[in-house]
mmCIF file of C-alpha atoms in Angstrom:
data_model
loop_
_atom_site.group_PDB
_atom_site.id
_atom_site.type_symbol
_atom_site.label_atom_id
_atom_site.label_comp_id
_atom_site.label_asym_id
_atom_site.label_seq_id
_atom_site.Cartn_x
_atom_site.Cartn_y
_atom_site.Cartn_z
ATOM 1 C CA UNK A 103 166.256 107.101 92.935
ATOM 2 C CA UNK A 104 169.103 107.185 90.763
ATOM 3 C CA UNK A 105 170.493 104.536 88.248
ATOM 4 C CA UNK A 106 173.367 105.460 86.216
ATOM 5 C CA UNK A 107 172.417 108.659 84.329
ATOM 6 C CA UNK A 108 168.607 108.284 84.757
ATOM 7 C CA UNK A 109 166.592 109.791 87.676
ATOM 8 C CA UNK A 110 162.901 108.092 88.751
ATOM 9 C CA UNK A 111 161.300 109.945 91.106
ATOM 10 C CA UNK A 112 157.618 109.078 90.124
ATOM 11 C CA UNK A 113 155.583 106.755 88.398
ATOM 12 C CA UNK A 114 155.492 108.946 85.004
ATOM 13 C CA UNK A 115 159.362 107.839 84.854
ATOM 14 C CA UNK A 116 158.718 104.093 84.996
ATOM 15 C CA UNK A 117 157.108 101.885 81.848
ATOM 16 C CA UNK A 118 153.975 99.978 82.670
ATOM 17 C CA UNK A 119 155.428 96.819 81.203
ATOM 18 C CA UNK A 120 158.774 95.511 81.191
ATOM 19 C CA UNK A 121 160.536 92.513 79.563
ATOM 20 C CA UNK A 122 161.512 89.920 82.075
ATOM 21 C CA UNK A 123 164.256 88.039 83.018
ATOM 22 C CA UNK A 124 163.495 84.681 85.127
ATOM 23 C CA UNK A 125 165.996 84.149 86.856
ATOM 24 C CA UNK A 126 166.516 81.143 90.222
ATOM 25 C CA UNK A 127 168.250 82.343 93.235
ATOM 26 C CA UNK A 128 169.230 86.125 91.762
ATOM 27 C CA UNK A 129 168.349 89.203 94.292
ATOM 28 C CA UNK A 130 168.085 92.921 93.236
ATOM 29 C CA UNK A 131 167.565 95.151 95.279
ATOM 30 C CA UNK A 132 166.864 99.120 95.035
ATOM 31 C CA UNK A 133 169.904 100.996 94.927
ATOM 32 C CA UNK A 134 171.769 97.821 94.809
ATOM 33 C CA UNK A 135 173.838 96.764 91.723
ATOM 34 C CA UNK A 136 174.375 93.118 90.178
ATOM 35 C CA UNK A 137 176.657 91.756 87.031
ATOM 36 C CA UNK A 138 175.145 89.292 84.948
ATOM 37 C CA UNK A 139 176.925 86.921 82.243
ATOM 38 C CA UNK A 140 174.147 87.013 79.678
ATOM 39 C CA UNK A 141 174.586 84.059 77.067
ATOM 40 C CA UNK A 142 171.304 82.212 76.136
ATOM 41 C CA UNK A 143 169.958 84.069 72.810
ATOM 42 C CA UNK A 144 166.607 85.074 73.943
ATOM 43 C CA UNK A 145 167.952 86.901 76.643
ATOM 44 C CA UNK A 146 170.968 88.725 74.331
ATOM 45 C CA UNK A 147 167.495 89.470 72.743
ATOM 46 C CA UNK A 148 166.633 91.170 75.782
ATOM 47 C CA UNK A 149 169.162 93.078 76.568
ATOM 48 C CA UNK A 150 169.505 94.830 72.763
ATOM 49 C CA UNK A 151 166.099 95.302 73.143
ATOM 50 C CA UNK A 152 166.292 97.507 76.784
ATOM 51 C CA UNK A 153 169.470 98.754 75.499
ATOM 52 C CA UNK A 154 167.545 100.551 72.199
ATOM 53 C CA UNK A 155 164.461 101.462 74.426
ATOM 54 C CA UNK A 156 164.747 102.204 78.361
ATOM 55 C CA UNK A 157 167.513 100.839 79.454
ATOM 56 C CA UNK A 158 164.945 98.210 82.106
ATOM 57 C CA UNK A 159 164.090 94.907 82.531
ATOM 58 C CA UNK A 160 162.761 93.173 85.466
ATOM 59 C CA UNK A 161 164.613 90.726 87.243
ATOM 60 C CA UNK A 162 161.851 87.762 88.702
ATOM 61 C CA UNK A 163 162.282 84.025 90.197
ATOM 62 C CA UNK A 164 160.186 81.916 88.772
ATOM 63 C CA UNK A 165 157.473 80.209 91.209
ATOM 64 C CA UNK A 166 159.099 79.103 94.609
ATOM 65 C CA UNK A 167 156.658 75.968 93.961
ATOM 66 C CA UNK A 168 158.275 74.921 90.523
ATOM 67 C CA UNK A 169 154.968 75.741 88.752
ATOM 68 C CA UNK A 170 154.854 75.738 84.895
ATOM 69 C CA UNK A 171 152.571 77.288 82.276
ATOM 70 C CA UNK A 172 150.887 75.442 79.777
ATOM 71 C CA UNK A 173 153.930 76.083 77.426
ATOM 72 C CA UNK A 174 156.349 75.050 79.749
ATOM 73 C CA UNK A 175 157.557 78.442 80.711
ATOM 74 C CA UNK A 176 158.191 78.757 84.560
ATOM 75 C CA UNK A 177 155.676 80.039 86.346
ATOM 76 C CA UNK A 178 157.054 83.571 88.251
ATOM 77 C CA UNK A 179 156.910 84.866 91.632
ATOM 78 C CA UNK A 180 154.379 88.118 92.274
ATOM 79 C CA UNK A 181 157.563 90.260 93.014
ATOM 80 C CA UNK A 182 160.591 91.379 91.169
ATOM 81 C CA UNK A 183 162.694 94.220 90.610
ATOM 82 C CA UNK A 184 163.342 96.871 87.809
ATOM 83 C CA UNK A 185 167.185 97.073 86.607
ATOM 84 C CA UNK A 186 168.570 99.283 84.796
ATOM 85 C CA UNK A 187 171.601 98.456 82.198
ATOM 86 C CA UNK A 188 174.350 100.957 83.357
ATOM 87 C CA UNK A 189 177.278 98.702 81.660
ATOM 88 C CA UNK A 190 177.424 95.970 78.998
ATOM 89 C CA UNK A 191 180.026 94.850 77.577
ATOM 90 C CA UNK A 192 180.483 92.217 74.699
ATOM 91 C CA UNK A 193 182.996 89.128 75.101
ATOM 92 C CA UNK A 194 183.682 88.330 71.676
ATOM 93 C CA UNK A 195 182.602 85.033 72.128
ATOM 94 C CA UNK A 196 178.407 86.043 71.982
ATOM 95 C CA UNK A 197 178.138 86.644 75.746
ATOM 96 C CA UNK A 198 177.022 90.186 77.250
ATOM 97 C CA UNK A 199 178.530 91.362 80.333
ATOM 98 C CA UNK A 200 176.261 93.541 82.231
ATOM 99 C CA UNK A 201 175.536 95.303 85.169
ATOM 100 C CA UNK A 202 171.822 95.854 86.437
ATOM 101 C CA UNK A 203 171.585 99.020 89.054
ATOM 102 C CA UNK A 204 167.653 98.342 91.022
ATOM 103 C CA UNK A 205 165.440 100.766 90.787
ATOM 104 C CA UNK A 206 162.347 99.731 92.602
ATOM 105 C CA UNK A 207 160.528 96.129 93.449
ATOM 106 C CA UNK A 208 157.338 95.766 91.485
ATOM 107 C CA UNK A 209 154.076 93.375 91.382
ATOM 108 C CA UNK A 210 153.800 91.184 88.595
ATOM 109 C CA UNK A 211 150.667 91.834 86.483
ATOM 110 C CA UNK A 212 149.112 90.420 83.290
ATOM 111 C CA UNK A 213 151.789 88.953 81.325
ATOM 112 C CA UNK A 214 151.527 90.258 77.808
ATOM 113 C CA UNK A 215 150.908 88.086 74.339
ATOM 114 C CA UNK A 216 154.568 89.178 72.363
ATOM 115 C CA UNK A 217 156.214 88.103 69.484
ATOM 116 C CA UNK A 218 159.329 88.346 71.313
ATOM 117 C CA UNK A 219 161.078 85.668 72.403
ATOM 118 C CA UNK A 220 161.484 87.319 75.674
ATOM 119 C CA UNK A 221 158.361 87.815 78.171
ATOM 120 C CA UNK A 222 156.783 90.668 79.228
ATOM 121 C CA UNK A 223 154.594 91.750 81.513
ATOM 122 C CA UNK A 224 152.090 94.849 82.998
ATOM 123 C CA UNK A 225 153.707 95.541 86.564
ATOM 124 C CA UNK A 226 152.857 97.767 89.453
ATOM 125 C CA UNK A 227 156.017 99.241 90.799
ATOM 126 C CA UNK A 228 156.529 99.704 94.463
ATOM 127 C CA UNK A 229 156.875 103.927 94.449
ATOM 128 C CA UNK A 230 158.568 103.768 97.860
ATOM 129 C CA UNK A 231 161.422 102.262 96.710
ATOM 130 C CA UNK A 232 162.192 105.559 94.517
ATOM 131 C CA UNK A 233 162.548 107.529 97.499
ATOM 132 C CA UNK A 234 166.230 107.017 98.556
ATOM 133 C CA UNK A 235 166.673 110.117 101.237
ATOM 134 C CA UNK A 236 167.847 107.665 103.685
ATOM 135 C CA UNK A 237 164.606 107.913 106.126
ATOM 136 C CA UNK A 238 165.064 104.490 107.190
ATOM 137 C CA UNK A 239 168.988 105.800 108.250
ATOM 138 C CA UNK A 240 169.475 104.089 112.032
ATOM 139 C CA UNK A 241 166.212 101.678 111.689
ATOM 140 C CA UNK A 242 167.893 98.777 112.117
ATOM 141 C CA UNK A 243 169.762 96.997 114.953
ATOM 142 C CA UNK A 244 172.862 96.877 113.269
ATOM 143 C CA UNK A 245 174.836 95.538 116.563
ATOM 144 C CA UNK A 246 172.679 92.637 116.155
ATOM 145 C CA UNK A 247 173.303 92.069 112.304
ATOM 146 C CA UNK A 248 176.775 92.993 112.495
ATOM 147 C CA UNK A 249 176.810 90.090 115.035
ATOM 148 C CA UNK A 250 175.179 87.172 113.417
ATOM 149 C CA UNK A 251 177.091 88.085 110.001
ATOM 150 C CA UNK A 252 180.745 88.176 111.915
ATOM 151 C CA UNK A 253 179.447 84.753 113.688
ATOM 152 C CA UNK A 254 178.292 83.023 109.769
ATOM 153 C CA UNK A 255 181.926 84.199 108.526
ATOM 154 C CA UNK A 256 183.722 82.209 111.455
ATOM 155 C CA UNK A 257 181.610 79.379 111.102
ATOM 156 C CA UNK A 258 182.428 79.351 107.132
ATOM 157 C CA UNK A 259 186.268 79.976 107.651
ATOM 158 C CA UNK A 260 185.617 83.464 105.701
ATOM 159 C CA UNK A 261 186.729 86.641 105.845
ATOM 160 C CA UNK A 262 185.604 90.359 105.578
ATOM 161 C CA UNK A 263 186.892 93.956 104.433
ATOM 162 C CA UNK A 264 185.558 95.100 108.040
ATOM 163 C CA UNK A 265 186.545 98.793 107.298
ATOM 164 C CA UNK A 266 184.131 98.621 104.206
ATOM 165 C CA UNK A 267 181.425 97.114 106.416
ATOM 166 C CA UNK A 268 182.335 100.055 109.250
ATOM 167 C CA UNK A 269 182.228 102.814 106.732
ATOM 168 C CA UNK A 270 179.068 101.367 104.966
ATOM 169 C CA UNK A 271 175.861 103.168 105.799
ATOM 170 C CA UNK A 272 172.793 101.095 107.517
ATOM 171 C CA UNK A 273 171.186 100.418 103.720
ATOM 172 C CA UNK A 274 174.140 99.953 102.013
ATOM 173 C CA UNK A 275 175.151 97.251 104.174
ATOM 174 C CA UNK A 276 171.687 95.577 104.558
ATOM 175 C CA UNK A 277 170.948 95.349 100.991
ATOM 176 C CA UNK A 278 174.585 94.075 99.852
ATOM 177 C CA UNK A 279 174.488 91.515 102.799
ATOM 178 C CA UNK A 280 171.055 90.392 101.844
ATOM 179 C CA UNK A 281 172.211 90.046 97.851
ATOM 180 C CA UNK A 282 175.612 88.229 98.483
ATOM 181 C CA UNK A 283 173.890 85.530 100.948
ATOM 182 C CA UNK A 284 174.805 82.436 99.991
ATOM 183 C CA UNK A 285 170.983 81.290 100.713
ATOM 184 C CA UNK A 286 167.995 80.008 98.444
ATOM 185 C CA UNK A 287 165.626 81.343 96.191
ATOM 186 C CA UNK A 288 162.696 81.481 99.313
ATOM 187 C CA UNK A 289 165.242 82.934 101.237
ATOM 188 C CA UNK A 290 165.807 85.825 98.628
ATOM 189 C CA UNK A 291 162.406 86.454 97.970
ATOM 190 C CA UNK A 292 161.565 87.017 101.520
ATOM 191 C CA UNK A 293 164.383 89.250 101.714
ATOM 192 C CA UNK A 294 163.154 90.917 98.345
ATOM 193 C CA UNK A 295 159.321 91.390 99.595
ATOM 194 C CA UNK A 296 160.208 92.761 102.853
ATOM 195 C CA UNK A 297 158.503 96.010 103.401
ATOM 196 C CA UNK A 298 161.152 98.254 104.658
ATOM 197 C CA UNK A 299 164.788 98.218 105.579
ATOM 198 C CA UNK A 300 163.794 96.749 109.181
ATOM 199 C CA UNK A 301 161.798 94.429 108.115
ATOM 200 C CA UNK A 302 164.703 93.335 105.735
ATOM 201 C CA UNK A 303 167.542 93.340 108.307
ATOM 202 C CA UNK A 304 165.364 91.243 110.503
ATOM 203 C CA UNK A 305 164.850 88.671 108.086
ATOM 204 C CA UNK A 306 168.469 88.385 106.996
ATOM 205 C CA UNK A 307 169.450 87.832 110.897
ATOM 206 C CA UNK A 308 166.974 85.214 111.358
ATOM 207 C CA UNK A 309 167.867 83.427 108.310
ATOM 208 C CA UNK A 310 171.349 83.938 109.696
ATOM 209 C CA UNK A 311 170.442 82.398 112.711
ATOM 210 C CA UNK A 312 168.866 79.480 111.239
ATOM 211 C CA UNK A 313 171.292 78.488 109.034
ATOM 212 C CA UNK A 314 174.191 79.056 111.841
ATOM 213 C CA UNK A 315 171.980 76.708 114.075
ATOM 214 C CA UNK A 316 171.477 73.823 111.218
ATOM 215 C CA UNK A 317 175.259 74.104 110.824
ATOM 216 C CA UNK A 318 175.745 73.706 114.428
ATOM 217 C CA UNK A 319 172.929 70.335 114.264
ATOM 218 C CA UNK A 320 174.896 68.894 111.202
ATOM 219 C CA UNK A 321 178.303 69.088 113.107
ATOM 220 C CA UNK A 322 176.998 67.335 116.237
ATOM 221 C CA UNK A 323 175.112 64.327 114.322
ATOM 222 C CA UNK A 324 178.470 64.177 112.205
ATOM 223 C CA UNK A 325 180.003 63.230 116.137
ATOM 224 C CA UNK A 326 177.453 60.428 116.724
#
């Protein structure tokens, strides 16, 4: 896998902790890239300190549930994903603008006693995900997904670069339809703990399919 100008091919090339970035709704993926307006100052914290060490942090949900700690920090799901910084740029105004490139999913492990105001954590990463040869190429039914995504459009009054999606390969298009979903946080952490590409692209029509059918349940009561 590569992010920017850093390669990770094994485990040797990823930290066993990582600060971590809670945040509700938000969906990395590996090989996947995501801006971020970064403005609270715990978090600008964060991002000096990846920028002066490894260039990662972990982007987590916190608990599905709405569990909190003792402290009254959310409680986090057991998955996230490593990102790296590839761009930041500063407003003028105290904001960061940066872009996070994924790298792989990981397991949340012990979360770590730091003085920074940030949290960190002891992960597991997913070692998979760092293989990006394209084995899962033509996994996917992507007749089906290119189906149920043309049918949510039309149903939203939206519209698509439809060359893009022809020219985009089976991950590509997967991942960035699964990240600019307009669904949930359970939704996006069942699309970010899916076990493979398949597994993902199967989820993402059947959330599809649910949400095109509530729709369709919402418009008839509205006749009644």
């Amino acid at each position: 896998m590569q992010a920017g100008n850093a390669h990770y091919r094994q485990e040797s090339d990823l930290p066993h902790t990582v600060a971590l970035f809670p945040l509700e709704g938000a969906l990395l993926l590996p090989g996947s890239r995501l801006p971020l307006n970064i403005f609270e100052p715990r978090y600008l914290q964060m991002v000096d300190h990846a920028i002066a060490s490894n260039r990662l942090i972990g982007l987590i949900q916190p608990s599905l549930d709405g569990a909190t700690r003792a402290d009254g920090e959310p409680g986090l799901c057991e998955v996230g994903c490593f990102g790296r910084i590839t761009s930041m740029t500063e407003t003028g105004d105290g904001r960061y603008l940066i872009a996070l490139q994924g790298v792989c999913r990981f397991r949340l492990g012990e979360e770590l006693t730091v003085k920074t105001p940030f949290r960190q954590a002891r992960i597991t990463p997913f070692l998979a995900d760092l293989d990006d040869s394209g084995n899962d190429a033509g996994a996917i039914d992507r007749p089906a997904l290119l189906k149920v995504f043309r049918a949510y459009l039309q149903a939203n009054e939206l519209q698509a670069d439809w060359e893009g999606v022809s020219r985009a390969d089976d991950a590509m298009l997967v991942n960035a339809l699964s990240m600019m979903a307009p669904y949930g946080p359970a939704e996006k952490q069942a699309l970010l703990e899916a076990p493979d590409l398949r597994t993902r692209a199967e989820t993402l029509i059947a959330i599809t399919e649910m949400a095109l059918a509530r729709d369709n349940d919402d418009f008839g009561t509205s006749l009644q």
